mmCIF file of C-alpha atoms and ligand atoms in Angstrom:
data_model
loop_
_atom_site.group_PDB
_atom_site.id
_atom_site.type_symbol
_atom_site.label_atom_id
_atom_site.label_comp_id
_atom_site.label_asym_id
_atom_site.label_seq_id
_atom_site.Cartn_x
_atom_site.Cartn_y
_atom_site.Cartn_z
ATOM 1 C CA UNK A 1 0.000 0.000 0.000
ATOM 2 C CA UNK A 2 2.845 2.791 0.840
ATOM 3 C CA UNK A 3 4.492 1.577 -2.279
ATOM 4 C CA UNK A 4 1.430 2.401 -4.383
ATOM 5 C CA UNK A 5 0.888 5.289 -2.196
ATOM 6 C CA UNK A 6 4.732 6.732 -3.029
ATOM 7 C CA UNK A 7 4.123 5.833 -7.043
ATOM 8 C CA UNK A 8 0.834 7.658 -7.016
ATOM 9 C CA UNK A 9 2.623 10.910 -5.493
ATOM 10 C CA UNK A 10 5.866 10.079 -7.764
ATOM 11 C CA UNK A 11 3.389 10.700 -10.726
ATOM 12 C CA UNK A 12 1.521 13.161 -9.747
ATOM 13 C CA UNK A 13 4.531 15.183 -9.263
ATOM 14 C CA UNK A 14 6.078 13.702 -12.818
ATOM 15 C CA UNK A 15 2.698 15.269 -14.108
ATOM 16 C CA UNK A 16 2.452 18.502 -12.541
ATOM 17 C CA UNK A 17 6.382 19.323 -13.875
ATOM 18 C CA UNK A 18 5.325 18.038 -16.981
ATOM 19 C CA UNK A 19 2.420 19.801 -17.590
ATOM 20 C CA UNK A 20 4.008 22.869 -16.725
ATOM 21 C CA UNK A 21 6.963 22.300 -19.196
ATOM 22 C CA UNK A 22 3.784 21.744 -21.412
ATOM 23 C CA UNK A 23 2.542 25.103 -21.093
ATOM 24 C CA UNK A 24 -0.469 24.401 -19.256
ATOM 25 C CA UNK A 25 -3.145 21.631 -18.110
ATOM 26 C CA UNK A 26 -5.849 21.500 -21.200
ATOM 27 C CA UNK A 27 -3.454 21.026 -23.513
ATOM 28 C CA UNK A 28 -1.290 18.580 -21.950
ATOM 29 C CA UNK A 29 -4.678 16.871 -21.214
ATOM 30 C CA UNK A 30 -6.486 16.426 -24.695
ATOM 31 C CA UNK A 31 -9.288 18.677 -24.340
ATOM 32 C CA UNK A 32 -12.762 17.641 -25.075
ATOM 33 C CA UNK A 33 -13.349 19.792 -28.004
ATOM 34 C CA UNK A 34 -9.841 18.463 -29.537
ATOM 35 C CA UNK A 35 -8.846 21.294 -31.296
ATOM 36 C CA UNK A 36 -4.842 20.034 -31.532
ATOM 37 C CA UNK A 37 -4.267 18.601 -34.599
ATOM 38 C CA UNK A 38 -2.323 15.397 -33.575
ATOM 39 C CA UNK A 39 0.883 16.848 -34.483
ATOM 40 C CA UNK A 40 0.346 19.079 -31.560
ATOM 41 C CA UNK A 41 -1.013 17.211 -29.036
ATOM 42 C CA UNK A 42 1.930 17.583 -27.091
ATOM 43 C CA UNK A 43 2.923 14.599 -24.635
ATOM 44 C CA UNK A 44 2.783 15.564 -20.460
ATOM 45 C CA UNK A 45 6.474 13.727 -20.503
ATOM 46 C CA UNK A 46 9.174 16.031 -20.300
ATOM 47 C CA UNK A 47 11.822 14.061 -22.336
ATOM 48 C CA UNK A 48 9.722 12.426 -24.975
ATOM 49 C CA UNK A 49 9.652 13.979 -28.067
ATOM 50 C CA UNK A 50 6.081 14.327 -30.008
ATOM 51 C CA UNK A 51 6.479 11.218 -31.970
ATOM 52 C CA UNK A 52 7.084 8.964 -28.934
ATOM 53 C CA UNK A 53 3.904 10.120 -27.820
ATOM 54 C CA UNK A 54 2.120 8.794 -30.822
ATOM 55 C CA UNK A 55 3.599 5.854 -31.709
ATOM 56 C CA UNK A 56 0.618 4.201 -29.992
ATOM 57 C CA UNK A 57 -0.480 2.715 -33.098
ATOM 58 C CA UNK A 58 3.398 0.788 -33.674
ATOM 59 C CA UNK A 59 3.148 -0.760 -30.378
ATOM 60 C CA UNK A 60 -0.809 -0.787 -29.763
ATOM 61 C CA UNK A 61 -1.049 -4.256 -31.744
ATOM 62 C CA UNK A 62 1.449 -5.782 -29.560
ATOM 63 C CA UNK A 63 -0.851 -7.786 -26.756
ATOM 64 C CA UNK A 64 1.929 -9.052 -24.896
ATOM 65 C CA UNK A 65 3.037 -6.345 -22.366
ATOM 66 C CA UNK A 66 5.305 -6.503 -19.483
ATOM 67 C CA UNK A 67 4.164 -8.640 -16.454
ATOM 68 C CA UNK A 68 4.087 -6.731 -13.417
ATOM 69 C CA UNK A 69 7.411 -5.818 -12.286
ATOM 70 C CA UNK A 70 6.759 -6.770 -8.541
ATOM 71 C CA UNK A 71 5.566 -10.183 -9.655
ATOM 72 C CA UNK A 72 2.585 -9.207 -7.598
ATOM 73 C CA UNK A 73 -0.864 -9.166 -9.561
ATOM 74 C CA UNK A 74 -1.885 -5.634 -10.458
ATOM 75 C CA UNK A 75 -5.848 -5.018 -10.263
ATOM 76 C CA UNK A 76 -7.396 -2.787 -13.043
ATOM 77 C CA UNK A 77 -10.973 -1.716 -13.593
ATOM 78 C CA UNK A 78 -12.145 -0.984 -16.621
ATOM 79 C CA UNK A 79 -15.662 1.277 -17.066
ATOM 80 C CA UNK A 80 -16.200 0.049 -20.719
ATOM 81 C CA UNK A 81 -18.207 1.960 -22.637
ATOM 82 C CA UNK A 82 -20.775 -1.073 -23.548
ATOM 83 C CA UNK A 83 -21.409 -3.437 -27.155
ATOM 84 C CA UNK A 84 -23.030 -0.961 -29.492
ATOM 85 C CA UNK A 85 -20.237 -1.830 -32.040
ATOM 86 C CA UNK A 86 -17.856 -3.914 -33.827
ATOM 87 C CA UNK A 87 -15.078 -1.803 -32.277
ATOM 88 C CA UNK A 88 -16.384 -1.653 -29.259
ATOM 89 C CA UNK A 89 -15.896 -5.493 -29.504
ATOM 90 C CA UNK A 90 -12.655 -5.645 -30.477
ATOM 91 C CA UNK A 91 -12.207 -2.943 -27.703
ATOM 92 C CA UNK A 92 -13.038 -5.133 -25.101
ATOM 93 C CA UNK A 93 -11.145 -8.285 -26.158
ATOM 94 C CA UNK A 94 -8.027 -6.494 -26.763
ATOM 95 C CA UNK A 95 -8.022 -5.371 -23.258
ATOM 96 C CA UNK A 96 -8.801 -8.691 -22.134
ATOM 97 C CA UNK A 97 -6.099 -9.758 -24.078
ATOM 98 C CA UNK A 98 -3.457 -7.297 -23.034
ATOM 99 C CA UNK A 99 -4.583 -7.251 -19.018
ATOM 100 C CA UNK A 100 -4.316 -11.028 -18.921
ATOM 101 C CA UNK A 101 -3.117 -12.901 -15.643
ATOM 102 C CA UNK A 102 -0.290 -14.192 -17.763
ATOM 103 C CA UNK A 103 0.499 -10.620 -18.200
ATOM 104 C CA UNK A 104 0.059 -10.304 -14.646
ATOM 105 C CA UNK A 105 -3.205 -8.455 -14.348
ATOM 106 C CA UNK A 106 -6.841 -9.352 -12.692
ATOM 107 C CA UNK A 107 -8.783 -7.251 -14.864
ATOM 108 C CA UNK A 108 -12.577 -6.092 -13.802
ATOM 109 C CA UNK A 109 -14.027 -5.322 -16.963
ATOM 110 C CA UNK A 110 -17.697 -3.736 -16.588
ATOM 111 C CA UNK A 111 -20.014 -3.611 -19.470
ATOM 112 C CA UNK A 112 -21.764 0.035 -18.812
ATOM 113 C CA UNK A 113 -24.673 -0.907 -21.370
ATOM 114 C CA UNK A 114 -24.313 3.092 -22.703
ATOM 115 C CA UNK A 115 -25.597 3.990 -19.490
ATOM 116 C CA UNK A 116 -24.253 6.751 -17.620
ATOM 117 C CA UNK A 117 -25.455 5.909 -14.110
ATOM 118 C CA UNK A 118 -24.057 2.430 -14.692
ATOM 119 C CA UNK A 119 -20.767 3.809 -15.340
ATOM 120 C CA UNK A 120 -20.279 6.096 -12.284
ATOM 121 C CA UNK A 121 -21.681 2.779 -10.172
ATOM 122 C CA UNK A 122 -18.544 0.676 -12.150
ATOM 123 C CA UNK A 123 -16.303 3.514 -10.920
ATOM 124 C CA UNK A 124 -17.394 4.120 -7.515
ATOM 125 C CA UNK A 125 -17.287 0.069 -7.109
ATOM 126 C CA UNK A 126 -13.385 0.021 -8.282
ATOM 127 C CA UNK A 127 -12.970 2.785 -5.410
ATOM 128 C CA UNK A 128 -14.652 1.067 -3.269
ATOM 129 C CA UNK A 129 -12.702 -2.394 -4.089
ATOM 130 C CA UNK A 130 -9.416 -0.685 -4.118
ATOM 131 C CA UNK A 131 -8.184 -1.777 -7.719
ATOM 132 C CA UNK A 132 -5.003 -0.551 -8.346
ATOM 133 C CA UNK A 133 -5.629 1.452 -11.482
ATOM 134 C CA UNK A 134 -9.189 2.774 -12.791
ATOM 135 C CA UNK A 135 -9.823 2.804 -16.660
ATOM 136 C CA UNK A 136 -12.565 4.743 -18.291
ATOM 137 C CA UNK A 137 -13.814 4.836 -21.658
ATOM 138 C CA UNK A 138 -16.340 7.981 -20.760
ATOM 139 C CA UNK A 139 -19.444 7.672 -22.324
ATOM 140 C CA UNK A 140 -20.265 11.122 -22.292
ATOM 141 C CA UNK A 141 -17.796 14.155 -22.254
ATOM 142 C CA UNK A 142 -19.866 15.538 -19.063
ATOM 143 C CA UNK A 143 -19.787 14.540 -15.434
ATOM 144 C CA UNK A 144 -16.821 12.954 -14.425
ATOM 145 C CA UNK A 145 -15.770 15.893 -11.532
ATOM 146 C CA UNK A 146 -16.780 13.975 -8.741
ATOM 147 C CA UNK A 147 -16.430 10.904 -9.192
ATOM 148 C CA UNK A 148 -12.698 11.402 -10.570
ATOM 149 C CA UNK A 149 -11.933 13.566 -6.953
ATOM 150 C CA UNK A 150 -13.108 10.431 -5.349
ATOM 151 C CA UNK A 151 -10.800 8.198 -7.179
ATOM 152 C CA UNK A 152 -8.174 10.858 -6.676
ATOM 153 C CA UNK A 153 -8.873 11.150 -2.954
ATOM 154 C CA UNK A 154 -8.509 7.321 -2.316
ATOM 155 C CA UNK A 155 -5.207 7.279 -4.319
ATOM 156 C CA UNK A 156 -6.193 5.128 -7.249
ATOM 157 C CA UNK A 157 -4.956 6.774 -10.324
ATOM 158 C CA UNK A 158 -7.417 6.967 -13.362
ATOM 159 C CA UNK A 159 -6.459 6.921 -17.034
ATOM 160 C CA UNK A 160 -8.989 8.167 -19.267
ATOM 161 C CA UNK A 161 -9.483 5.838 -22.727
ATOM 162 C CA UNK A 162 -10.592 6.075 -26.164
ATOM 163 C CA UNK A 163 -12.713 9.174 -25.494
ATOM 164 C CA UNK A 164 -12.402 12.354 -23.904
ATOM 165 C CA UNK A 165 -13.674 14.122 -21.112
ATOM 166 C CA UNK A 166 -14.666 17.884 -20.085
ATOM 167 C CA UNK A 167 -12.839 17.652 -16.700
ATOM 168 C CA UNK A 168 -9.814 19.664 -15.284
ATOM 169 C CA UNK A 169 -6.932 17.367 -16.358
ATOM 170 C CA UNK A 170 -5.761 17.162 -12.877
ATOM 171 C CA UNK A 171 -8.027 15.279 -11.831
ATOM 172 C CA UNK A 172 -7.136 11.802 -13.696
ATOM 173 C CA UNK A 173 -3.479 10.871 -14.239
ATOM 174 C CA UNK A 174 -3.328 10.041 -18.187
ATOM 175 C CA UNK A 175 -4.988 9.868 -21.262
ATOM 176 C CA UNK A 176 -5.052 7.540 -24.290
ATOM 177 C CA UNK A 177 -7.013 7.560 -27.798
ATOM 178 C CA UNK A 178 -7.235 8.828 -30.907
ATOM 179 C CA UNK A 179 -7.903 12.363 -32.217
ATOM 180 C CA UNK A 180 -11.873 12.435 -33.332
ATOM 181 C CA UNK A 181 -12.159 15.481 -34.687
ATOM 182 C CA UNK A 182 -8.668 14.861 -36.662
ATOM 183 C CA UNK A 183 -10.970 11.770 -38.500
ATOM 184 C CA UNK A 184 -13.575 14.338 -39.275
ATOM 185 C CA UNK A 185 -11.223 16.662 -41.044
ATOM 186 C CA UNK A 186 -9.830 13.887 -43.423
ATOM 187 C CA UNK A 187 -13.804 12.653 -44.116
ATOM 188 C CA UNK A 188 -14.324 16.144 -44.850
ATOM 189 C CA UNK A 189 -11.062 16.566 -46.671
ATOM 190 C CA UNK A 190 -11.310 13.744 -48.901
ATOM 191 C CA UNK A 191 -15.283 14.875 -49.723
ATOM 192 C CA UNK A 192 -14.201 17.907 -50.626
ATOM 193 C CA UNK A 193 -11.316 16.158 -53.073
ATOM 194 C CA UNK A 194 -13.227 13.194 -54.435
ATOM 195 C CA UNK A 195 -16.496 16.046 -55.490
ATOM 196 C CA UNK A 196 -13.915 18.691 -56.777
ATOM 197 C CA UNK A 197 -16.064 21.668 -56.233
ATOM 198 C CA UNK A 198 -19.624 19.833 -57.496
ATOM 199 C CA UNK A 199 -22.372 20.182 -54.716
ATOM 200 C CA UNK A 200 -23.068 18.048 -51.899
ATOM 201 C CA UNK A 201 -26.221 17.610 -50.292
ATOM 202 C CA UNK A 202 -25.567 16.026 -46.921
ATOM 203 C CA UNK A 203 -27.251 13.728 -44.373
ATOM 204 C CA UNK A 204 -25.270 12.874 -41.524
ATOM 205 C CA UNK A 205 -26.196 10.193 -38.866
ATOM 206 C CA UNK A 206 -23.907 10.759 -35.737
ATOM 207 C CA UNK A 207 -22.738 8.523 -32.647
ATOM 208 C CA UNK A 208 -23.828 8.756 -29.387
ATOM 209 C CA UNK A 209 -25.166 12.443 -28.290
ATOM 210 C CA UNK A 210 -22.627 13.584 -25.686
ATOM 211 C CA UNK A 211 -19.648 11.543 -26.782
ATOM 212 C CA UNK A 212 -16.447 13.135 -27.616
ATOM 213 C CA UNK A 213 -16.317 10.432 -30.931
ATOM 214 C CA UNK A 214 -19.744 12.053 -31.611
ATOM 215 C CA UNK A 215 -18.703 15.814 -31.067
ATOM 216 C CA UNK A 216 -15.004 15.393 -32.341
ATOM 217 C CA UNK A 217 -15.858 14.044 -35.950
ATOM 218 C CA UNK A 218 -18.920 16.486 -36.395
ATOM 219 C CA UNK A 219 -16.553 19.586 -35.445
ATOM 220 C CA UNK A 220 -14.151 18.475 -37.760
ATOM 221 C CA UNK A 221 -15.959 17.738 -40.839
ATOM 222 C CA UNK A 222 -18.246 20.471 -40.430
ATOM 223 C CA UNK A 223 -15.246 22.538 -40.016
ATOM 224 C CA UNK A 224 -14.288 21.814 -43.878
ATOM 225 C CA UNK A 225 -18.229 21.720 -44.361
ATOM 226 C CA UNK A 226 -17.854 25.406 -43.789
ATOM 227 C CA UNK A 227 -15.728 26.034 -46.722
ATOM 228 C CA UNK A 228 -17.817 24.571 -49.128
ATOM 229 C CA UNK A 229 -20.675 26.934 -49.695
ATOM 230 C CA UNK A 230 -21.719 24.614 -52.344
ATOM 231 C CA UNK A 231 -21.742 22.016 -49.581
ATOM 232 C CA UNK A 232 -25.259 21.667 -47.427
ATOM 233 C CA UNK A 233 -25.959 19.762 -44.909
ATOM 234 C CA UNK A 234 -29.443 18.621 -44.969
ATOM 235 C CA UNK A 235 -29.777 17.121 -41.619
ATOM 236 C CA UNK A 236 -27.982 15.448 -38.743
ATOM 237 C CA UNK A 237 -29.288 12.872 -36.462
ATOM 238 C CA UNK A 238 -27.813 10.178 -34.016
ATOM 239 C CA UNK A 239 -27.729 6.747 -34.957
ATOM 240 C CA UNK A 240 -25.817 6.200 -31.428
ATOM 241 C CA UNK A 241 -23.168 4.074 -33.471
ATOM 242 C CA UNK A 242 -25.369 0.752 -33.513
ATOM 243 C CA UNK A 243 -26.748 -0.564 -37.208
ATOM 244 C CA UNK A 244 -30.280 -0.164 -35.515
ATOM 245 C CA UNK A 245 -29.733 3.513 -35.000
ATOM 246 C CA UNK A 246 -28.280 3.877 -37.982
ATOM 247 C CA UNK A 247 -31.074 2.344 -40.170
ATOM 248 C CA UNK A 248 -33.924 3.771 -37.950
ATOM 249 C CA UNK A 249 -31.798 6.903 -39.084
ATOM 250 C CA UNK A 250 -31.654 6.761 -42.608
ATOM 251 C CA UNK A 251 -35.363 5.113 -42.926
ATOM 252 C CA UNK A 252 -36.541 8.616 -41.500
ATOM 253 C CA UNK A 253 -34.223 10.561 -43.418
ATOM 254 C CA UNK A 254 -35.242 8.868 -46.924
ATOM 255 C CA UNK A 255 -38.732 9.790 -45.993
ATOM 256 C CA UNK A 256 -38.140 13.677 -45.298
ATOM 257 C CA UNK A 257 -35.635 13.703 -48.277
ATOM 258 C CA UNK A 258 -35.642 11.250 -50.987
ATOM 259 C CA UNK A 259 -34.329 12.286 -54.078
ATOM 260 C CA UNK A 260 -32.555 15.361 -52.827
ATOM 261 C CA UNK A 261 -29.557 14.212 -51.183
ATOM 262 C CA UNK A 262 -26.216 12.351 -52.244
ATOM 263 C CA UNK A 263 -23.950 11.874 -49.728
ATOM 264 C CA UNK A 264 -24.517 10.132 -46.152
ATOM 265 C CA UNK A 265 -21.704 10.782 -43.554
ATOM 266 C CA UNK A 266 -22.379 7.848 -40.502
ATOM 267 C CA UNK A 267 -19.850 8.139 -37.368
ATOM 268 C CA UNK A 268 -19.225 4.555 -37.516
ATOM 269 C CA UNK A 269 -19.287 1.110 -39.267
ATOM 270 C CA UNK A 270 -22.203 0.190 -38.025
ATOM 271 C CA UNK A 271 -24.348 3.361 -38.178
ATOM 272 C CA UNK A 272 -23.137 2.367 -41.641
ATOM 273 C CA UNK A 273 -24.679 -0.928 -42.369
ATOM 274 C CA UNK A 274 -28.093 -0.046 -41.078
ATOM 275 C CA UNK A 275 -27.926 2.839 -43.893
ATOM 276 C CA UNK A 276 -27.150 0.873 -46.300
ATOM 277 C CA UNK A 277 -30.120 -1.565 -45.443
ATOM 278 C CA UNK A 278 -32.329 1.443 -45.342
ATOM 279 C CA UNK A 279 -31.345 2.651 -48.818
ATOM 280 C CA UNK A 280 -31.057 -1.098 -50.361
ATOM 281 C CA UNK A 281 -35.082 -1.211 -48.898
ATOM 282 C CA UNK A 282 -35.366 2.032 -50.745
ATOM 283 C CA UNK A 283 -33.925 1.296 -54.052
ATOM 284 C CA UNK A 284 -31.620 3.948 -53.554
ATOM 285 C CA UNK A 285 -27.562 3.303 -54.791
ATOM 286 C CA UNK A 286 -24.518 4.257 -53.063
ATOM 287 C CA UNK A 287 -20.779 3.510 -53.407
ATOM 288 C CA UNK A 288 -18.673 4.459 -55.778
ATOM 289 C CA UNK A 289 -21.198 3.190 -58.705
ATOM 290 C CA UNK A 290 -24.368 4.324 -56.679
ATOM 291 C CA UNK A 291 -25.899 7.892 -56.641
ATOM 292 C CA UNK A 292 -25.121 8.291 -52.996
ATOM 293 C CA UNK A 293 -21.067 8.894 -51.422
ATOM 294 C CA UNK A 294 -20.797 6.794 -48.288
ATOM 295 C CA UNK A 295 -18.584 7.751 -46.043
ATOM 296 C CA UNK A 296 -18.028 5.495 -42.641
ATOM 297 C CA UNK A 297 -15.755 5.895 -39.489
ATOM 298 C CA UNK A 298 -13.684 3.060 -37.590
ATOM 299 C CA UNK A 299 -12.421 0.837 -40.666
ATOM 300 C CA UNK A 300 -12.986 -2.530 -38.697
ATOM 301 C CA UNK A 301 -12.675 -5.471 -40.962
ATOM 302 C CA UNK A 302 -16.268 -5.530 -42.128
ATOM 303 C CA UNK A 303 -16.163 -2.159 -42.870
ATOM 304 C CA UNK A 304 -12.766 -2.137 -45.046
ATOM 305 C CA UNK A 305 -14.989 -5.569 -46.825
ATOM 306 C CA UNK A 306 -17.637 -3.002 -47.971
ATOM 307 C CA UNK A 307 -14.971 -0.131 -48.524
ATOM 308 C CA UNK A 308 -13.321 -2.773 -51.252
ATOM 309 C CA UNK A 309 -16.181 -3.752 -52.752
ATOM 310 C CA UNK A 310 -16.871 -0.261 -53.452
ATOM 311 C CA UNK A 311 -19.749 0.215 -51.592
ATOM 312 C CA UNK A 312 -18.649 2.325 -48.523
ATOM 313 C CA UNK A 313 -16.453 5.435 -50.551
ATOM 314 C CA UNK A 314 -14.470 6.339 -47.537
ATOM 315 C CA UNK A 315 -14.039 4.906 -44.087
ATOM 316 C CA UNK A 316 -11.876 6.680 -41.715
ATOM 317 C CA UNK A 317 -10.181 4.099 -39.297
ATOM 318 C CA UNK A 318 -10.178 5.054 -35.623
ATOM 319 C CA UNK A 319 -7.989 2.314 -33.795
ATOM 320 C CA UNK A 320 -10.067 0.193 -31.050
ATOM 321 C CA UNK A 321 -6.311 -1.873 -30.357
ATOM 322 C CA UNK A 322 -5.491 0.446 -27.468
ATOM 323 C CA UNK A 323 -4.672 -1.529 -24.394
ATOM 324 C CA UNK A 324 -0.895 -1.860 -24.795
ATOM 325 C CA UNK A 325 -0.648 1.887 -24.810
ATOM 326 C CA UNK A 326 -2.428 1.582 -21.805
ATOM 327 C CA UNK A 327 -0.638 -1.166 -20.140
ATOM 328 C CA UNK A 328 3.163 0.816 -20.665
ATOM 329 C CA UNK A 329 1.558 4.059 -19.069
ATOM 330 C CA UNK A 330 0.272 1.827 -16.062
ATOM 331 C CA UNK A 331 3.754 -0.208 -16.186
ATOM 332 C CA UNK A 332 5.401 3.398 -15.870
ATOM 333 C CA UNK A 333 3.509 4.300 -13.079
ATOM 334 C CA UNK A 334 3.949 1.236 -11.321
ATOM 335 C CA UNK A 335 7.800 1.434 -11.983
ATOM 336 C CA UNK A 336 7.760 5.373 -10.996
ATOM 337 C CA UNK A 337 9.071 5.868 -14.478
ATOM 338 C CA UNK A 338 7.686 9.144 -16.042
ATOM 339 C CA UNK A 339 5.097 8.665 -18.680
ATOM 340 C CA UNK A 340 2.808 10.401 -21.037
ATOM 341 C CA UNK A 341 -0.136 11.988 -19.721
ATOM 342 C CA UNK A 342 -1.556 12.051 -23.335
ATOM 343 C CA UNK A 343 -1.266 9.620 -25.588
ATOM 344 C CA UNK A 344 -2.345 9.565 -29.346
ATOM 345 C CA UNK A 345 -3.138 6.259 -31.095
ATOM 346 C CA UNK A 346 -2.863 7.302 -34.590
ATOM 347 C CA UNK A 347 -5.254 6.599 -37.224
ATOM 348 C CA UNK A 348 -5.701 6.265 -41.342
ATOM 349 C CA UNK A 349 -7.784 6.399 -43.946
ATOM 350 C CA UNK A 350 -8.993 3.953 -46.768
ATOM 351 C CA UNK A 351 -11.146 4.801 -50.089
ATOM 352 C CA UNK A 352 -12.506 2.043 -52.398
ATOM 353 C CA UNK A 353 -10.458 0.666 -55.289
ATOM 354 C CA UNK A 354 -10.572 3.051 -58.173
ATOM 355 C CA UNK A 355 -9.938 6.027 -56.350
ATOM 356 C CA UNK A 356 -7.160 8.047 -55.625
ATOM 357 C CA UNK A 357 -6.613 10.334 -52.860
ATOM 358 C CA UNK A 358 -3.926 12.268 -50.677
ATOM 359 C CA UNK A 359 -5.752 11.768 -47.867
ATOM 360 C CA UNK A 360 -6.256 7.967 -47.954
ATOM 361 C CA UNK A 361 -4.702 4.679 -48.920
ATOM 362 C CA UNK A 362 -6.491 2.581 -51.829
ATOM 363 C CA UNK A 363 -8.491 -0.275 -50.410
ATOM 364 C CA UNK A 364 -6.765 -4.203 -51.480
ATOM 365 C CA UNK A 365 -6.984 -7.566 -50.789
ATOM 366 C CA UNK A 366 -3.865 -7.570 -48.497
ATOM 367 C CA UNK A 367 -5.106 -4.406 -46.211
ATOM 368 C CA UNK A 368 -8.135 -6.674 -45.631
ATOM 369 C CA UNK A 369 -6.429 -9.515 -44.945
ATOM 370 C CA UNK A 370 -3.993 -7.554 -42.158
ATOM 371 C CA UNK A 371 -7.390 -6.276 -40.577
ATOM 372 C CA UNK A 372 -8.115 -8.432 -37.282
ATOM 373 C CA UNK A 373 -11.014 -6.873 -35.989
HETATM 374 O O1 AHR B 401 -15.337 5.959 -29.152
HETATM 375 C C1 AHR B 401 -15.128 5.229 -30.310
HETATM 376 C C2 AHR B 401 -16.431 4.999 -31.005
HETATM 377 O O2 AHR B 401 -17.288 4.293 -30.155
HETATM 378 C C3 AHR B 401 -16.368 4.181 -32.270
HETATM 379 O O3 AHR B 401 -16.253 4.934 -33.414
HETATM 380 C C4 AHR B 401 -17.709 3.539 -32.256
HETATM 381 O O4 AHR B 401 -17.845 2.484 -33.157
HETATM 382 C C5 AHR B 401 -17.821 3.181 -30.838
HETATM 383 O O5 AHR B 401 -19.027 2.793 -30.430
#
């Protein structure tokens, strides 16, 4: 217990200095609203240079990290966001993979069903065990103030995953995930390329309401939206990221405007594959020979099947293998090795076969074939 205590202070201190070499808390911090491209999302550790901070993505595959230095078995908690997708399902198993016991690890994963209440219960239930370490993949962006000062007042240090939070930095100890609104730029980026200044008439079924994945990829695309004024977007709903939502979604929106739109922007794979069952019901085309540009978010490997086969234009990957990442930072703090407070796992794009773009990489066979999950 007083060596966990003295590692806890160790990095808070590590973090403070940091973040002041970093020129203040939000932006050492990843702020909710994202506005660092990931070039400058600056890491909280004083001697890593930017690139070490994202090289996430070269080691996030890697499922076999360190076992607990101690040899004793570290406890983690882990306030998972719920099922709603096929990356929230890889998600899950790659942190069950990476915080094995053979890695040294009893992990308490909790299943928060999208449910906000349920995830402050998962939290205050890891405080009140006494885990270790406290993941959270926040649901929503709001609310965490309290429950993070409890954390922090029992000495359990709390890394924020995958999403972000509107929360003084402070109060949790590191952050890992990818840069949402960053994926919203390059959907909006490689629109704006593939239509080369012919208009757009948009529909765009979002992710949860309240989630930074949500917020971060509408700010961005509508962000390039703006420069477009031969760009409109007709509506925006939430799908919140499940195929259900996202063909509920596009059902209503074919009703309201059928025949007047031709691209559909859904925040994730799934949202995805309930549109296109919606417009296959409707008799209405899309892909790259269809009348409708479909653009899609995560790249799992179902989604990169329909990218290839041309039906899904563009699908902007956002990396669900995360727990490595995770697993160094906690191996840091349990070591009293500095670490980075913020952490990017860095993401790409694909288009479908027949297209060209600077802003993506041309579906194939083999990219498919490397895609796990
Ligand atoms: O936070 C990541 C998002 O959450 C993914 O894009 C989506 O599929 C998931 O549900």
């Amino acid at each position: 217990m007083l060596r966990k205590k003295l590692s806890v202070l160790l990095a808070a201190a590590m973090v403070a200095a940091a973040v002041v070499g970093c020129g203040g808390a939000d932006q050492a911090a990843a702020p909710a609203d994202n506005a660092a491209p990931a070039e400058e999302a600056a890491p909280a550790e004083d001697a890593a240079p930017a690139e070490d901070a994202e090289a996430g993505d070269a080691e996030a595959g890697d499922a076999e990290a360190a076992p607990a230095a101690s040899g004793d078995v570290i406890t983690v908690g882990y306030a998972q966001v719920g099922h709603e997708s096929d990356w929230r399902t890889a998600n899950t198993k790659n942190y069950q993979d990476v915080f094995s016991a053979a890695n040294g690890y009893e992990l308490s994963l909790i299943d928060c069903d999208n449910d906000n209440a349920v995830q402050l219960e998962a939290v205050r239930n890891f405080i009140t065990q006494q885990l270790d370490y406290i993941i959270i993949a926040p649901i929503e962006t709001a609310g965490w103030d309290t429950v993070l000062q409890e954390a922090q007042d029992a000495g359990i240090p709390v890394i924020i995953a995958d999403r972000e939070i509107d929360a003084d930095a402070s109060l949790y100890d590191a952050w890992v995930g990818t840069n949402t609104k960053n994926e919203g730029v390059t959907a909006g980026n490689w629109l704006a390329e593939y239509l080369d200044g012919k208009e757009a008439n948009i529909l765009v079924i979002e992710g949860s309401v309240g989630a930074s994945a949500a917020l971060g990829r509408s700010e961005g695309f509508n962000e390039v939206a703006e420069q477009h004024s031969e760009w409109k977007i007709l509506d925006s709903q939430s799908g919140d990221f499940t195929q259900d939502g996202g063909q509920e979604v596009m059902e209503s929106f074919i009703k309201s405007y059928e025949g007047q739109f031709n691209v559909v922007v859904c925040h994730n794979d799934n949202e995805a594959y309930g549109a296109m069952d919606a417009m296959n019901a409707a008799g209405i085309t899309y892909g790259v020979d269809g009348d409708v540009i479909l653009i899609s978010f995560d790249a799992t490997h179902d989604g990169l099947q329909y990218t290839l086969d041309g039906k899904i234009n563009c699908n902007v990957e956002c990396n669900p293998i995360q727990a490595a990442v995770v697993a160094e930072v906690i191996q840091k703090m349990q070591n009293n090795e500095s670490y980075d407070a913020t952490t990017l796992v860095n993401d790409e794009a694909f288009v479908a076969p027949g297209i060209e773009s600077q802003y993506a990489t041309t579906m194939t066979e083999d990219i498919l074939a490397g895609r796990a999950y």
